[in-house]
Structures are given as C-alpha cells and as structure tokens.
Short mmCIF file of C-alpha atoms and ligand atoms in Angstrom, two decimals:
data_model
loop_
_atom_site.label_atom_id
_atom_site.label_comp_id
_atom_site.label_asym_id
_atom_site.label_seq_id
_atom_site.Cartn_x
_atom_site.Cartn_y
_atom_site.Cartn_z
CA MET A 15 0.00 0.00 0.00
CA ASN A 16 1.37 3.47 -0.86
CA LYS A 17 1.94 5.84 2.01
CA THR A 18 -0.70 8.47 2.72
CA GLU A 19 0.75 11.39 4.65
CA ASN A 20 -1.08 13.11 7.49
CA GLN A 21 -3.31 15.74 5.92
CA MET A 22 -6.40 17.94 5.97
CA LEU A 23 -9.12 17.70 3.33
CA ILE A 24 -10.88 21.04 2.97
CA ILE A 25 -14.17 20.67 1.09
CA PHE A 26 -15.73 23.79 -0.41
CA GLY A 27 -19.45 23.26 -1.01
CA ALA A 28 -19.56 21.05 2.06
CA SER A 29 -23.29 21.43 2.62
CA GLY A 30 -24.05 20.27 -0.92
CA ASP A 31 -25.30 17.03 -2.33
CA LEU A 32 -22.01 15.64 -3.67
CA THR A 33 -20.31 15.90 -0.27
CA ALA A 34 -23.01 13.90 1.47
CA ARG A 35 -23.74 11.49 -1.37
CA LYS A 36 -20.27 10.63 -2.68
CA LEU A 37 -17.34 12.22 -0.85
CA VAL A 38 -18.14 11.34 2.75
CA PRO A 39 -19.26 7.74 2.00
CA GLY A 40 -16.04 7.37 -0.04
CA LEU A 41 -13.99 8.64 2.90
CA PHE A 42 -15.86 6.34 5.25
CA ASN A 43 -14.90 3.31 3.18
CA LEU A 44 -11.29 4.48 3.22
CA PHE A 45 -11.56 4.82 6.99
CA LEU A 46 -12.99 1.30 7.34
CA GLY A 47 -10.25 -0.06 5.09
CA ASN A 48 -7.54 1.67 7.19
CA TYR A 49 -6.42 3.79 4.27
CA LEU A 50 -6.65 7.14 6.04
CA PRO A 51 -3.46 8.46 7.65
CA LYS A 52 -3.07 8.62 11.41
CA ASN A 53 -3.82 12.32 11.52
CA PHE A 54 -6.62 13.17 9.16
CA VAL A 55 -9.05 16.08 9.29
CA VAL A 56 -11.99 17.02 7.08
CA LEU A 57 -12.83 20.70 7.22
CA GLY A 58 -16.16 21.45 5.55
CA VAL A 59 -16.49 24.96 4.14
CA SER A 60 -19.64 26.55 2.76
CA ARG A 61 -21.94 29.53 3.02
CA SER A 62 -24.46 28.04 5.46
CA PHE A 63 -24.08 28.51 9.16
CA MET A 64 -23.35 25.22 10.98
CA THR A 65 -21.39 24.13 14.01
CA ASP A 66 -18.88 21.27 13.84
CA GLU A 67 -21.49 19.13 15.56
CA ASP A 68 -24.21 20.04 13.02
CA PHE A 69 -21.87 19.16 10.19
CA ARG A 70 -20.95 15.82 11.73
CA LYS A 71 -24.62 14.97 12.14
CA LYS A 72 -25.52 16.05 8.63
CA VAL A 73 -22.87 14.25 6.65
CA VAL A 74 -21.96 11.35 8.93
CA LEU A 75 -24.04 10.51 11.99
CA GLU A 76 -27.46 11.03 10.46
CA SER A 77 -26.57 10.60 6.82
CA SER A 78 -28.74 8.12 4.94
CA PHE A 79 -25.92 7.71 2.40
CA ILE A 80 -23.60 6.21 4.98
CA LYS A 81 -26.30 4.15 6.64
CA ARG A 82 -27.40 2.81 3.28
CA ALA A 83 -23.87 1.91 2.29
CA ASP A 84 -23.52 -0.43 5.25
CA ALA A 85 -26.43 -1.65 7.32
CA HIS A 86 -24.30 -2.97 10.18
CA ILE A 87 -22.23 -0.04 11.20
CA ASP A 88 -20.92 0.00 14.73
CA GLU A 89 -21.94 3.32 16.35
CA LYS A 90 -18.50 3.68 17.94
CA VAL A 91 -16.80 3.35 14.56
CA LEU A 92 -19.14 5.96 13.13
CA LYS A 93 -18.42 8.34 16.02
CA ASP A 94 -14.66 7.88 15.61
CA PHE A 95 -15.03 8.74 11.96
CA ALA A 96 -17.29 11.73 12.66
CA SER A 97 -14.76 13.14 15.15
CA LYS A 98 -12.46 13.94 12.22
CA PHE A 99 -14.97 16.43 10.79
CA TYR A 100 -14.95 20.20 11.40
CA TYR A 101 -16.80 23.07 9.81
CA GLU A 102 -16.21 26.70 8.90
CA ASP A 103 -18.50 29.05 7.02
CA VAL A 104 -17.19 31.72 4.68
CA GLY A 105 -20.15 34.10 5.01
CA SER A 106 -22.51 34.81 2.18
CA ASP A 107 -19.98 34.69 -0.65
CA TYR A 108 -17.09 32.37 -1.57
CA ASP A 109 -15.32 35.33 -3.13
CA THR A 110 -14.20 36.93 0.09
CA ASP A 111 -11.21 37.32 2.35
CA TYR A 112 -10.11 33.89 3.59
CA ARG A 113 -8.19 35.22 6.60
CA HIS A 114 -10.51 33.50 9.08
CA LEU A 115 -10.47 30.34 7.08
CA GLU A 116 -6.69 30.41 7.01
CA GLU A 117 -6.59 30.86 10.79
CA ARG A 118 -8.94 27.95 11.30
CA ILE A 119 -6.88 25.74 9.01
CA THR A 120 -3.66 26.70 10.82
CA THR A 121 -5.18 26.08 14.27
CA LEU A 122 -6.52 22.66 13.28
CA ASN A 123 -3.25 21.81 11.57
CA GLU A 124 -1.20 22.61 14.68
CA LYS A 125 -3.59 20.93 17.08
CA LEU A 126 -4.23 17.78 15.09
CA GLY A 127 -0.86 17.28 13.39
CA THR A 128 -1.79 17.36 9.71
CA ASP A 129 1.77 18.42 8.79
CA ASP A 130 0.78 21.41 6.58
CA ASN A 131 -0.57 19.03 3.94
CA TYR A 132 -3.79 20.44 2.50
CA LEU A 133 -6.07 19.01 -0.15
CA PHE A 134 -8.73 21.51 -1.29
CA TYR A 135 -11.78 19.97 -2.90
CA LEU A 136 -13.98 22.37 -4.87
CA SER A 137 -17.45 20.92 -4.91
CA THR A 138 -19.08 24.24 -5.81
CA PRO A 139 -20.48 25.59 -9.08
CA PRO A 140 -17.52 25.93 -11.51
CA LEU A 141 -18.07 29.67 -11.83
CA LEU A 142 -16.59 29.97 -8.35
CA TYR A 143 -13.43 27.92 -8.96
CA GLU A 144 -11.19 30.77 -9.98
CA ALA A 145 -12.34 33.04 -7.17
CA ILE A 146 -11.72 30.31 -4.57
CA ALA A 147 -8.27 29.59 -6.01
CA LYS A 148 -7.48 33.31 -5.94
CA ASN A 149 -8.55 33.71 -2.32
CA LEU A 150 -6.56 30.66 -1.22
CA TYR A 151 -3.55 32.08 -3.04
CA ALA A 152 -3.99 35.41 -1.27
CA GLN A 153 -3.52 33.56 2.04
CA TYR A 154 -0.48 31.65 0.70
CA LEU A 155 -2.48 28.45 0.89
CA ASN A 156 -1.02 27.37 -2.46
CA LYS A 157 2.60 27.51 -1.25
CA GLU A 158 4.31 24.16 -0.89
CA ARG A 159 7.27 25.26 1.20
CA GLU A 160 5.99 23.06 4.00
CA GLY A 161 3.66 20.26 3.09
CA PHE A 162 1.74 19.77 -0.14
CA LYS A 163 -1.15 21.91 -1.38
CA ARG A 164 -3.45 20.29 -3.93
CA LEU A 165 -6.65 21.45 -5.56
CA ILE A 166 -9.33 19.03 -6.78
CA VAL A 167 -11.97 20.37 -9.16
CA GLU A 168 -15.16 18.74 -10.39
CA LYS A 169 -16.51 18.82 -13.92
CA PRO A 170 -17.77 20.63 -15.96
CA PHE A 171 -14.38 22.02 -16.95
CA GLY A 172 -15.88 24.80 -19.00
CA TYR A 173 -18.83 25.00 -21.31
CA ASP A 174 -16.94 24.93 -24.60
CA LEU A 175 -13.35 25.21 -25.85
CA GLU A 176 -13.01 28.88 -25.06
CA SER A 177 -14.38 28.71 -21.53
CA GLY A 178 -12.48 25.46 -20.90
CA LYS A 179 -9.23 27.23 -21.78
CA ALA A 180 -10.18 30.26 -19.70
CA LEU A 181 -10.84 28.05 -16.68
CA ASN A 182 -7.50 26.30 -17.04
CA LYS A 183 -5.74 29.64 -17.30
CA GLY A 184 -7.69 31.01 -14.34
CA LEU A 185 -6.69 28.12 -12.08
CA GLN A 186 -3.09 28.07 -13.29
CA LYS A 187 -2.66 31.71 -12.24
CA TYR A 188 -2.87 30.57 -8.62
CA PHE A 189 -1.88 26.90 -8.58
CA LYS A 190 0.71 25.03 -10.65
CA GLU A 191 -0.70 22.47 -13.09
CA SER A 192 0.93 19.71 -11.04
CA GLN A 193 -1.16 20.83 -8.03
CA ILE A 194 -4.47 20.70 -9.95
CA TYR A 195 -6.47 17.48 -9.97
CA ARG A 196 -9.46 17.45 -12.37
CA ILE A 197 -11.73 14.67 -11.29
CA ASP A 198 -13.59 12.52 -13.80
CA HIS A 199 -15.32 9.85 -11.80
CA TYR A 200 -15.35 7.42 -14.76
CA LEU A 201 -11.58 7.15 -14.45
CA GLY A 202 -12.13 5.94 -10.89
CA LYS A 203 -14.18 2.99 -12.09
CA GLU A 204 -12.25 -0.25 -11.82
CA THR A 205 -13.47 -1.44 -15.21
CA VAL A 206 -12.33 1.73 -16.96
CA GLN A 207 -8.84 1.28 -15.54
CA ASN A 208 -9.02 -2.33 -16.61
CA LEU A 209 -9.07 -1.15 -20.21
CA LEU A 210 -5.39 -0.34 -19.80
CA VAL A 211 -4.64 -3.69 -18.23
CA THR A 212 -6.63 -5.63 -20.84
CA ARG A 213 -4.63 -3.94 -23.57
CA PHE A 214 -1.18 -3.67 -22.11
CA ALA A 215 -0.84 -6.64 -19.77
CA ASN A 216 -1.97 -9.28 -22.26
CA SER A 217 -0.16 -10.25 -25.39
CA ILE A 218 -3.28 -11.69 -27.03
CA PHE A 219 -5.20 -8.44 -27.60
CA GLU A 220 -2.64 -5.79 -28.50
CA PRO A 221 -1.45 -7.44 -31.74
CA LEU A 222 -5.07 -7.36 -32.93
CA TRP A 223 -5.78 -3.85 -31.63
CA ASN A 224 -5.65 -2.04 -34.96
CA ARG A 225 -7.28 -1.44 -38.32
CA ASN A 226 -6.16 -4.82 -39.70
CA TYR A 227 -8.38 -6.75 -37.32
CA ILE A 228 -10.92 -4.33 -35.89
CA ASP A 229 -13.95 -3.49 -37.97
CA HIS A 230 -15.46 -0.88 -35.71
CA VAL A 231 -15.69 0.22 -32.10
CA GLU A 232 -18.95 0.90 -30.31
CA ILE A 233 -19.46 2.55 -26.94
CA THR A 234 -22.84 2.78 -25.27
CA ASN A 235 -23.61 4.75 -22.16
CA ALA A 236 -27.26 4.43 -21.28
CA GLU A 237 -29.14 5.55 -18.20
CA SER A 238 -32.70 4.56 -17.39
CA ASP A 239 -33.28 7.65 -15.25
CA GLY A 240 -34.26 11.00 -16.67
CA VAL A 241 -32.76 14.29 -15.56
CA GLY A 242 -34.60 14.17 -12.23
CA LEU A 243 -34.09 17.29 -10.16
CA ARG A 244 -31.12 18.47 -12.23
CA GLY A 245 -33.21 19.87 -15.09
CA GLY A 246 -32.01 23.42 -14.48
CA TYR A 247 -28.35 22.47 -14.86
CA TYR A 248 -28.90 19.88 -17.57
CA ASP A 249 -30.93 22.13 -19.84
CA GLY A 250 -27.92 24.39 -20.22
CA SER A 251 -25.64 21.44 -20.79
CA GLY A 252 -27.07 18.45 -22.71
CA ALA A 253 -25.74 14.95 -23.21
CA LEU A 254 -22.72 16.00 -25.28
CA ARG A 255 -21.32 18.28 -22.60
CA ASP A 256 -22.54 16.30 -19.62
CA MET A 257 -21.22 12.86 -20.59
CA PHE A 258 -19.51 12.77 -23.97
CA GLN A 259 -16.92 15.54 -23.65
CA ASN A 260 -15.55 14.09 -20.43
CA HIS A 261 -16.44 10.53 -19.37
CA LEU A 262 -16.86 9.02 -22.82
CA LEU A 263 -13.90 10.72 -24.45
CA GLN A 264 -11.80 9.52 -21.51
CA ILE A 265 -12.87 5.97 -22.35
CA VAL A 266 -12.16 6.62 -26.04
CA SER A 267 -8.66 7.87 -25.20
CA LEU A 268 -7.87 4.64 -23.33
CA ILE A 269 -9.01 2.55 -26.30
CA VAL A 270 -7.20 4.65 -28.88
CA MET A 271 -3.91 5.44 -27.11
CA GLU A 272 -0.54 3.92 -27.91
CA PRO A 273 1.29 1.93 -25.22
CA PRO A 274 2.89 4.32 -22.72
CA ILE A 275 6.55 3.89 -21.78
CA ASP A 276 5.49 2.93 -18.26
CA ALA A 277 2.59 3.38 -15.86
CA ASN A 278 3.78 6.79 -14.64
CA ALA A 279 1.03 9.46 -14.54
CA GLU A 280 2.72 11.74 -17.05
CA GLU A 281 3.50 8.96 -19.54
CA ILE A 282 -0.09 7.70 -19.51
CA ARG A 283 -1.54 11.19 -19.77
CA ASN A 284 0.85 12.12 -22.60
CA GLU A 285 -0.45 9.17 -24.62
CA LYS A 286 -4.06 10.03 -23.81
CA VAL A 287 -3.59 13.58 -25.04
CA LYS A 288 -2.01 12.30 -28.23
CA ALA A 289 -4.98 9.99 -28.70
CA LEU A 290 -7.50 12.79 -28.21
CA ARG A 291 -5.59 15.00 -30.59
CA SER A 292 -5.77 12.34 -33.24
CA LEU A 293 -9.58 12.28 -33.33
CA ARG A 294 -10.60 13.73 -36.68
CA VAL A 295 -12.32 17.03 -35.96
CA MET A 296 -15.51 17.36 -38.00
CA ASN A 297 -15.77 20.78 -39.52
CA ASP A 298 -17.90 20.52 -42.62
CA TYR A 299 -21.68 20.55 -42.72
CA GLU A 300 -21.99 17.24 -44.62
CA THR A 301 -19.95 15.27 -42.11
CA LEU A 302 -21.56 16.87 -39.09
CA HIS A 303 -24.98 16.15 -40.56
CA SER A 304 -24.32 12.50 -41.38
CA HIS A 305 -22.15 11.67 -38.33
CA THR A 306 -24.21 13.06 -35.48
CA ILE A 307 -27.71 12.41 -34.14
CA ARG A 308 -29.34 14.26 -31.29
CA ALA A 309 -32.65 13.50 -29.68
CA GLN A 310 -34.79 14.14 -26.62
CA TYR A 311 -37.05 11.81 -24.65
CA VAL A 312 -40.76 12.32 -24.79
CA SER A 313 -43.41 11.14 -22.37
CA SER A 314 -44.43 7.49 -22.35
CA GLN A 315 -45.88 4.84 -20.08
CA ILE A 316 -43.55 2.39 -18.41
CA ASP A 317 -44.93 -0.33 -16.23
CA GLY A 318 -48.25 1.49 -16.03
CA ASP A 319 -46.59 4.71 -14.86
CA VAL A 320 -46.63 7.83 -16.94
CA ILE A 321 -43.07 9.03 -17.45
CA LYS A 322 -42.58 12.74 -18.04
CA GLY A 323 -41.06 13.92 -21.27
CA TYR A 324 -37.86 15.97 -20.99
CA ARG A 325 -39.66 19.25 -21.69
CA GLU A 326 -42.02 18.59 -18.79
CA GLU A 327 -39.18 18.09 -16.29
CA GLU A 328 -38.66 20.66 -13.55
CA GLY A 329 -36.21 23.39 -14.57
CA VAL A 330 -36.39 22.56 -18.28
CA HIS A 331 -37.59 25.12 -20.81
CA PRO A 332 -40.88 23.92 -22.36
CA GLU A 333 -39.45 24.43 -25.85
CA SER A 334 -35.97 23.24 -25.05
CA THR A 335 -33.92 21.67 -27.83
CA THR A 336 -31.26 20.34 -25.45
CA GLU A 337 -30.33 16.77 -26.33
CA THR A 338 -30.78 13.91 -23.88
CA TYR A 339 -29.48 11.51 -26.52
CA ALA A 340 -26.32 12.02 -28.54
CA ALA A 341 -24.78 9.55 -30.96
CA ILE A 342 -21.57 10.41 -32.76
CA LYS A 343 -19.62 8.59 -35.46
CA PHE A 344 -15.99 9.58 -35.94
CA PHE A 345 -12.60 8.48 -37.18
CA VAL A 346 -9.13 8.60 -35.71
CA ASP A 347 -6.33 9.93 -37.87
CA ASN A 348 -3.35 7.73 -37.16
CA TRP A 349 -1.76 4.54 -38.44
CA ARG A 350 -3.44 2.27 -35.96
CA TRP A 351 -7.01 3.41 -36.53
CA LYS A 352 -7.17 4.67 -40.11
CA ASP A 353 -10.69 4.08 -41.54
CA VAL A 354 -12.04 2.34 -38.42
CA PRO A 355 -15.33 3.97 -37.47
CA PHE A 356 -16.03 4.70 -33.82
CA TYR A 357 -19.65 4.94 -32.70
CA VAL A 358 -20.35 6.47 -29.33
CA ARG A 359 -23.76 7.17 -27.85
CA THR A 360 -24.99 8.42 -24.53
CA ALA A 361 -28.54 8.98 -23.37
CA LYS A 362 -31.00 9.29 -20.54
CA ARG A 363 -34.29 7.37 -20.26
CA MET A 364 -33.07 4.29 -22.05
CA PRO A 365 -34.46 0.81 -21.32
CA THR A 366 -31.71 0.06 -18.83
CA LYS A 367 -28.58 1.51 -17.19
CA VAL A 368 -25.49 0.19 -18.87
CA THR A 369 -22.07 1.34 -20.06
CA GLU A 370 -20.00 -0.89 -22.29
CA VAL A 371 -17.37 -0.91 -25.00
CA VAL A 372 -17.69 -3.36 -27.87
CA ILE A 373 -14.72 -4.07 -30.10
CA HIS A 374 -16.09 -5.64 -33.28
CA PHE A 375 -13.47 -7.71 -35.05
CA LYS A 376 -13.43 -8.24 -38.79
CA THR A 377 -14.92 -11.32 -40.43
CA PRO A 378 -12.16 -13.87 -41.21
CA HIS A 379 -10.57 -12.84 -44.51
CA HIS A 380 -11.19 -16.20 -46.12
CA GLN A 381 -14.29 -18.11 -45.12
CA ILE A 382 -13.93 -21.85 -45.26
CA PHE A 383 -17.28 -22.74 -43.76
CA GLN A 384 -19.62 -21.51 -46.43
CA ASP A 385 -22.68 -22.87 -44.60
CA ALA A 386 -21.67 -21.32 -41.39
CA SER A 387 -23.84 -18.22 -41.79
CA MET A 388 -21.06 -16.10 -40.38
CA PHE A 389 -23.11 -12.94 -40.66
CA ASP A 390 -23.28 -11.38 -37.23
CA LYS A 391 -21.06 -14.15 -35.88
CA ASP A 392 -17.91 -12.08 -35.93
CA ASN A 393 -15.74 -11.99 -32.85
CA LYS A 394 -16.54 -9.31 -30.36
CA LEU A 395 -14.77 -8.22 -27.23
CA ILE A 396 -17.24 -6.66 -24.82
CA ILE A 397 -15.88 -4.67 -21.94
CA ARG A 398 -18.67 -4.07 -19.48
CA ILE A 399 -18.06 -0.96 -17.42
CA GLN A 400 -21.31 -1.16 -15.46
CA PRO A 401 -23.34 -2.98 -14.21
CA ASP A 402 -22.39 -6.68 -14.09
CA GLU A 403 -18.79 -5.55 -14.60
CA GLY A 404 -16.64 -7.90 -16.63
CA ILE A 405 -15.28 -8.91 -20.00
CA LEU A 406 -16.76 -11.18 -22.59
CA VAL A 407 -15.37 -12.55 -25.82
CA LYS A 408 -17.80 -13.85 -28.41
CA PHE A 409 -16.31 -16.49 -30.64
CA GLY A 410 -17.50 -19.12 -33.08
CA VAL A 411 -17.88 -22.77 -32.06
CA LYS A 412 -19.05 -25.73 -34.08
CA VAL A 413 -22.59 -26.88 -33.45
CA PRO A 414 -22.35 -30.63 -32.72
CA GLY A 415 -23.49 -32.85 -35.57
CA GLN A 416 -22.86 -33.13 -39.28
CA GLY A 417 -21.42 -30.32 -41.33
CA PHE A 418 -19.89 -27.14 -39.97
CA LYS A 419 -22.59 -25.03 -38.54
CA VAL A 420 -21.09 -22.25 -36.46
CA GLU A 421 -22.69 -20.64 -33.44
CA ARG A 422 -21.52 -17.88 -31.14
CA ALA A 423 -20.29 -18.83 -27.69
CA ASN A 424 -19.25 -16.62 -24.77
CA LEU A 425 -15.99 -16.66 -22.87
CA ASP A 426 -16.46 -14.43 -19.88
CA PHE A 427 -14.98 -13.01 -16.71
CA TYR A 428 -17.03 -11.25 -14.03
CA TYR A 429 -15.61 -8.94 -11.37
CA SER A 430 -18.23 -10.27 -8.97
CA SER A 431 -16.39 -13.60 -9.03
CA LEU A 432 -13.55 -11.94 -7.11
CA THR A 433 -15.47 -12.29 -3.85
CA GLU A 434 -12.43 -11.76 -1.68
CA THR A 435 -11.64 -8.38 -3.17
CA HIS A 436 -13.28 -5.13 -2.17
CA VAL A 437 -13.76 -3.19 -5.40
CA MET A 438 -13.37 0.48 -4.51
CA GLU A 439 -16.06 2.96 -5.50
CA ALA A 440 -14.87 5.60 -7.99
CA TYR A 441 -14.74 8.49 -5.49
CA GLU A 442 -13.05 6.35 -2.87
CA ARG A 443 -10.28 5.40 -5.25
CA LEU A 444 -9.82 8.89 -6.67
CA LEU A 445 -9.74 10.57 -3.28
CA LEU A 446 -7.10 8.16 -2.10
CA ASP A 447 -5.02 8.78 -5.23
CA ALA A 448 -5.16 12.55 -4.72
CA MET A 449 -4.22 12.13 -1.05
CA GLN A 450 -1.18 10.19 -2.20
CA GLY A 451 -0.35 12.63 -5.01
CA ASP A 452 -1.04 10.20 -7.82
CA ALA A 453 -2.59 12.13 -10.73
CA THR A 454 -2.75 9.23 -13.21
CA LEU A 455 -6.53 9.05 -13.05
CA TYR A 456 -7.06 12.80 -13.14
CA ALA A 457 -7.46 14.82 -16.33
CA ARG A 458 -4.71 17.23 -17.30
CA ALA A 459 -5.41 20.69 -18.77
CA ASP A 460 -4.29 19.71 -22.27
CA GLU A 461 -6.48 16.58 -22.18
CA VAL A 462 -9.54 18.65 -21.37
CA GLU A 463 -8.72 21.14 -24.12
CA ALA A 464 -8.13 18.38 -26.68
CA ALA A 465 -11.55 16.94 -25.82
CA TRP A 466 -13.20 20.35 -26.24
CA THR A 467 -11.43 20.84 -29.56
CA PHE A 468 -13.20 17.74 -30.87
CA VAL A 469 -16.59 18.53 -29.33
CA ASN A 470 -16.76 22.26 -30.08
CA PRO A 471 -17.67 22.07 -33.80
CA ILE A 472 -20.48 19.62 -33.01
CA LEU A 473 -21.87 21.98 -30.37
CA GLU A 474 -21.60 24.91 -32.76
CA TYR A 475 -23.26 22.97 -35.55
CA TRP A 476 -26.14 21.84 -33.34
CA LYS A 477 -26.59 25.37 -32.13
CA LYS A 478 -26.53 27.10 -35.47
CA SER A 479 -27.89 24.62 -37.99
CA ASP A 480 -31.42 23.37 -38.35
CA GLU A 481 -30.25 19.82 -37.57
CA LYS A 482 -33.30 17.98 -36.26
CA VAL A 483 -33.80 17.09 -32.64
CA TYR A 484 -35.59 13.74 -32.82
CA GLY A 485 -37.95 12.47 -30.17
CA TYR A 486 -37.85 9.04 -28.57
CA SER A 487 -40.28 7.59 -26.09
CA ALA A 488 -38.84 7.33 -22.61
CA GLY A 489 -37.76 3.70 -22.21
CA VAL A 490 -36.67 2.85 -25.77
CA TRP A 491 -33.21 2.73 -27.37
CA GLY A 492 -33.27 6.24 -28.81
CA PRO A 493 -34.90 7.66 -31.94
CA GLU A 494 -36.04 5.44 -34.79
CA ASN A 495 -33.19 6.50 -37.03
CA ALA A 496 -30.50 5.71 -34.41
CA ASP A 497 -29.12 2.83 -36.49
CA ASP A 498 -28.70 5.05 -39.57
CA LEU A 499 -25.37 6.17 -38.23
CA ILE A 500 -23.85 2.71 -38.44
CA GLU A 501 -22.23 1.83 -41.75
CA GLY A 502 -23.56 -1.05 -43.86
CA PHE A 503 -26.18 -3.31 -42.32
CA GLY A 504 -24.93 -2.73 -38.84
CA MET A 505 -26.93 -1.71 -35.83
CA TRP A 506 -26.21 -0.79 -32.23
CA ARG A 507 -25.82 -3.64 -29.79
CA ASN A 508 -28.64 -2.91 -27.38
CA PRO A 509 -27.47 -4.66 -24.26
CA GLY A 510 -29.45 -5.81 -21.25
CA PRO A 511 -28.45 -5.43 -17.63
CA ASN A 512 -26.39 -8.63 -17.75
CA LEU A 513 -23.13 -8.89 -19.63
CA ALA A 514 -24.15 -12.07 -21.42
CA ASP A 515 -27.50 -10.74 -22.67
CA ASP A 516 -27.71 -11.09 -26.37
CA GLN A 517 -28.48 -8.46 -28.93
CA GLY A 518 -32.02 -7.25 -28.90
CA PHE A 519 -32.71 -8.25 -25.34
CA CYS A 520 -33.68 -5.41 -23.11
CA VAL A 521 -35.86 -4.65 -20.14
CA ILE A 522 -38.48 -2.11 -20.99
CA CYS A 523 -40.67 -2.50 -17.93
C1 BG6 B 11 -22.40 12.60 -14.25
C2 BG6 B 11 -23.43 13.28 -15.10
O1 BG6 B 11 -21.12 13.11 -14.50
O2 BG6 B 11 -22.42 11.20 -14.51
C3 BG6 B 11 -24.81 12.70 -14.85
O3 BG6 B 11 -23.44 14.67 -14.82
C4 BG6 B 11 -24.79 11.19 -15.04
O4 BG6 B 11 -25.78 13.28 -15.70
C5 BG6 B 11 -23.65 10.58 -14.23
O5 BG6 B 11 -26.03 10.70 -14.59
C6 BG6 B 11 -23.52 9.10 -14.58
O6 BG6 B 11 -22.59 8.49 -13.74
P1 BG6 B 11 -22.64 6.93 -13.45
O7 BG6 B 11 -21.41 6.65 -12.66
O8 BG6 B 11 -23.91 6.66 -12.70
O9 BG6 B 11 -22.65 6.27 -14.80
#
C-alpha cells in the first residue's frame, strides 16, 4: 500500500449534495479499510451557518448515504469517523477574504498534526473555482514550502473550448498544473482502468488492436433515469457536454492510445492527449450532418406509470432543444485506426442503465465454412463498465453434428467472481489517489482542451444549424433512425443489464 501522509481535506461546497452522497461515503470506506493516515481532518467549508457538531450529524451521523452503504455499522466506529470532521463558514460569498479560514486551518493543523498538507476539494459551481483559487492564493495556501497543497476540481471544466481554456488559465494563475487534480469519476471505475490492463498486460489483444483486425468500435452509455431534479443544470448542458466531452472521451482515449513507456502518470496522460488530438475534428456541414444524431425523450408509459417527457421536467424550458441523446460517429487519424469507425452514444431514459465498449473484429478474410452463416457471428470483445462488470469474448464454435454449422459462444470473466476483493467505488479510489499525489486518473489541462477541440464544432453545428432534434419515447433505445449512423447493415448492440445478454434483449418494464 502506498503511504498516505497526514493531511487535511478542505471541502468547499460542504453542505451540498455531492459531499453527502459521494465524498463522505467514499472517505468512510477508506476509513474502514484503514487507508486514512493517522492524523486526518476534514474541514467542511460553505456559506451556510453550521457548528462542527451540526456538520458531523448532517454528513456522517445522520446521513442516509452512509447508513445505506452499510447496514451494520458499529456506532463507535461511526463516532470515531465523525470526530475527524470540522466546519467553517465563509459568510454569504465564496469570493471573500479567507483570513478567518486560514486561521482555522492553521489552528486545526497545529492541534491535530496534519503536517501542513492540504487538499482543497472544490465541490461548488464551476463559476466559483477561480475566485476560490485566488482567495486561497492570497492567504499563501497554495505555497508548498511546507507540506503539499493540492486542488481538486469537479466537472464541468468549461462550457466549450473557449471557456475550458479560460478556466485552465484562471486556475493556473494561482496553482501550478501539477497541483491541480481534475476529477472525472469514470476514471475511478475499476473497469475503466481495466481497459489499460486488458490492452497492455496481455499479449493476445494488443497485436489485434488495430485497423487490420478491428472493424469498428462501439461505446454505449445508457441511463434509465431522466434528468430528475437536475433539469435546471442539464438544460444548459445536454448529453454531449454532460457525458460525452468528459467521461466518454476519456474511455475513447484509453481505447485509442498507444502503449505508454510505463505506468507513470505523465506517460499515460501524454499518450491520452495524443490519442485525443488524433480524433478527426468534424468541420464541414456534410460530415456533421451525417455523423451526429441528437434526440430528446418524450413522455411514455412504463410499467403502467406515466413518465414525463424531458420538456415537462422541472427546470427545463418547455421548448428546449437540449439533447438527452447524442450519438456520434468519428474516425481517428493515425496509423493504428485509419478508416475504423467509432460509434459512441450516450442517453437518458433508455431501457436500462449500462455502459460498455464493444470491439467488433473483422470477419475472417477467407471463409472456409460456407454454410456457417457467419453474418453477425464475428468476434466481439465486450468490456462491461457497469453494471455486471466484466469482460466477454464472443467467438464461433461448431454446433455438434454433421457439417460445420457455427454458433456464437461466450468466454467471460465477471468482477463479482472476485469475492475476496473489495472493489473500490470511484470516489473512494480517486480521493485516495489525490491524497497520495497520484494524478494518473485525473485529467490534465491539455487533455480537457483536446476533448473540447473535438466537441466544439459539433456543439456549434447543433446550435446554429437546423439539424433535427428527434424524439424518442422514454424507455426505448433512442430515436427510430439511431441505427442510420452505423455503416452497412450494422446496428447498435442494445445490451441488457447482464453482460451475457444477447443483442435485442432489453428490459423495458
Ligand atoms: C455525471 C453526469 O457526470 O455522470 C450525470 O453529470 C450522469 O448526468 C452521471 O447521470 C452518470 O454516472 P454513473 O457513474 O452513474 O454512470
């Protein structure tokens, strides 16, 4: 286990949803697993007035998120954990003088021995990031003369290329790039990291990982939920900004990248940036029109319940054209991937919640078994990111009996079979990495900008052109023309909740 130094985690936006729902339960698991250092303090910071005791109650002692995570928690353990939490309010505005905050941090640091190591977590609206960084800087809370000072920021990292660059610049005025940790919770998922291991720790896949053997690559990210209570935020964002620009392009970069020299954070991130830069940016009307589909869910009945359409959701403009479904086809301009189409889609209100990568291999160049009906029997490697996490290879086997009839069989591995191993939640893993100064699973400024460079023309095109926004009934696999994107006779693999579900199977109610 790597060493985690004594430190203080200072969470801005501490009274918000993310702190209670993800950060504190993640920390609790680290506490239970003995990953936290001997001296560890969480200082919650926000605009609401609360005492330390109120804060402890809110996010630990009376939190349904912790109780739900583990039904049999010993009260003493919970109290021990809660005793690490403190709270400080900054008044009515985050953009203020942090002198009091600095004094509180220094007092806690001296009293509780956190060795001047501070990790600032900004769980506030992104508009406040630069102001918070500036005010920390004004109190020398960025200086690493004694102890480390790190800054974690949550997505969205900008709204488009220009604002993404401005945000990077704004943060880099006050903190060095090496101190900035941009969190993308998909990188914290075990199965996303396993993409690297599948590729680079096995000699059976990498020789085939190129245009000579791969026909196309498909990535599906589907959620069965709608926008829920986040309509206000989502309506100004849409599926492309909310999921594609960050989580899905991160997955793409891990599939596309060349082998890094070693597993060092900078080497891996250098290759990821190169991969993102090699995505062919779509600039002309024809390509943008034929390679992108956007759509929005409309009301339907599922299981006897009426499901609201997107435009009826709270916080959403009744004539909104924001997409809740985005499907993009693109190419990668390098030797490895020349002419291999990538199809990536993300959507809300799909039949089920699933994220997976499918590598479709080419049909054997010479077919010996003419009767084998090889159509749709090509090899596929399915990497299931969630749920039912695992890997599955589809390959042809002979059907017993006369002749050579070929059927598809599954060779699979499930993470759930590793019963002995505790698979860390994304936030748990990422928090621990930041505490230890490992930035491998955090996005670097140039990575974020490369992703925006690819996404920007699509956003512009959707904004300015009269490209249609299709409707799809809540609970189906997107608009009727969703398959039109796929070359030839192909169609999307519409997976079920289980890894081994075959094409076409899905749970609608
Ligand atoms: C977030 C998006 O980043 O990821 C949400 O803002 C989305 O809209 C969520 O629901 C999905 O995360 P997960 O881990 O549940 O797939």
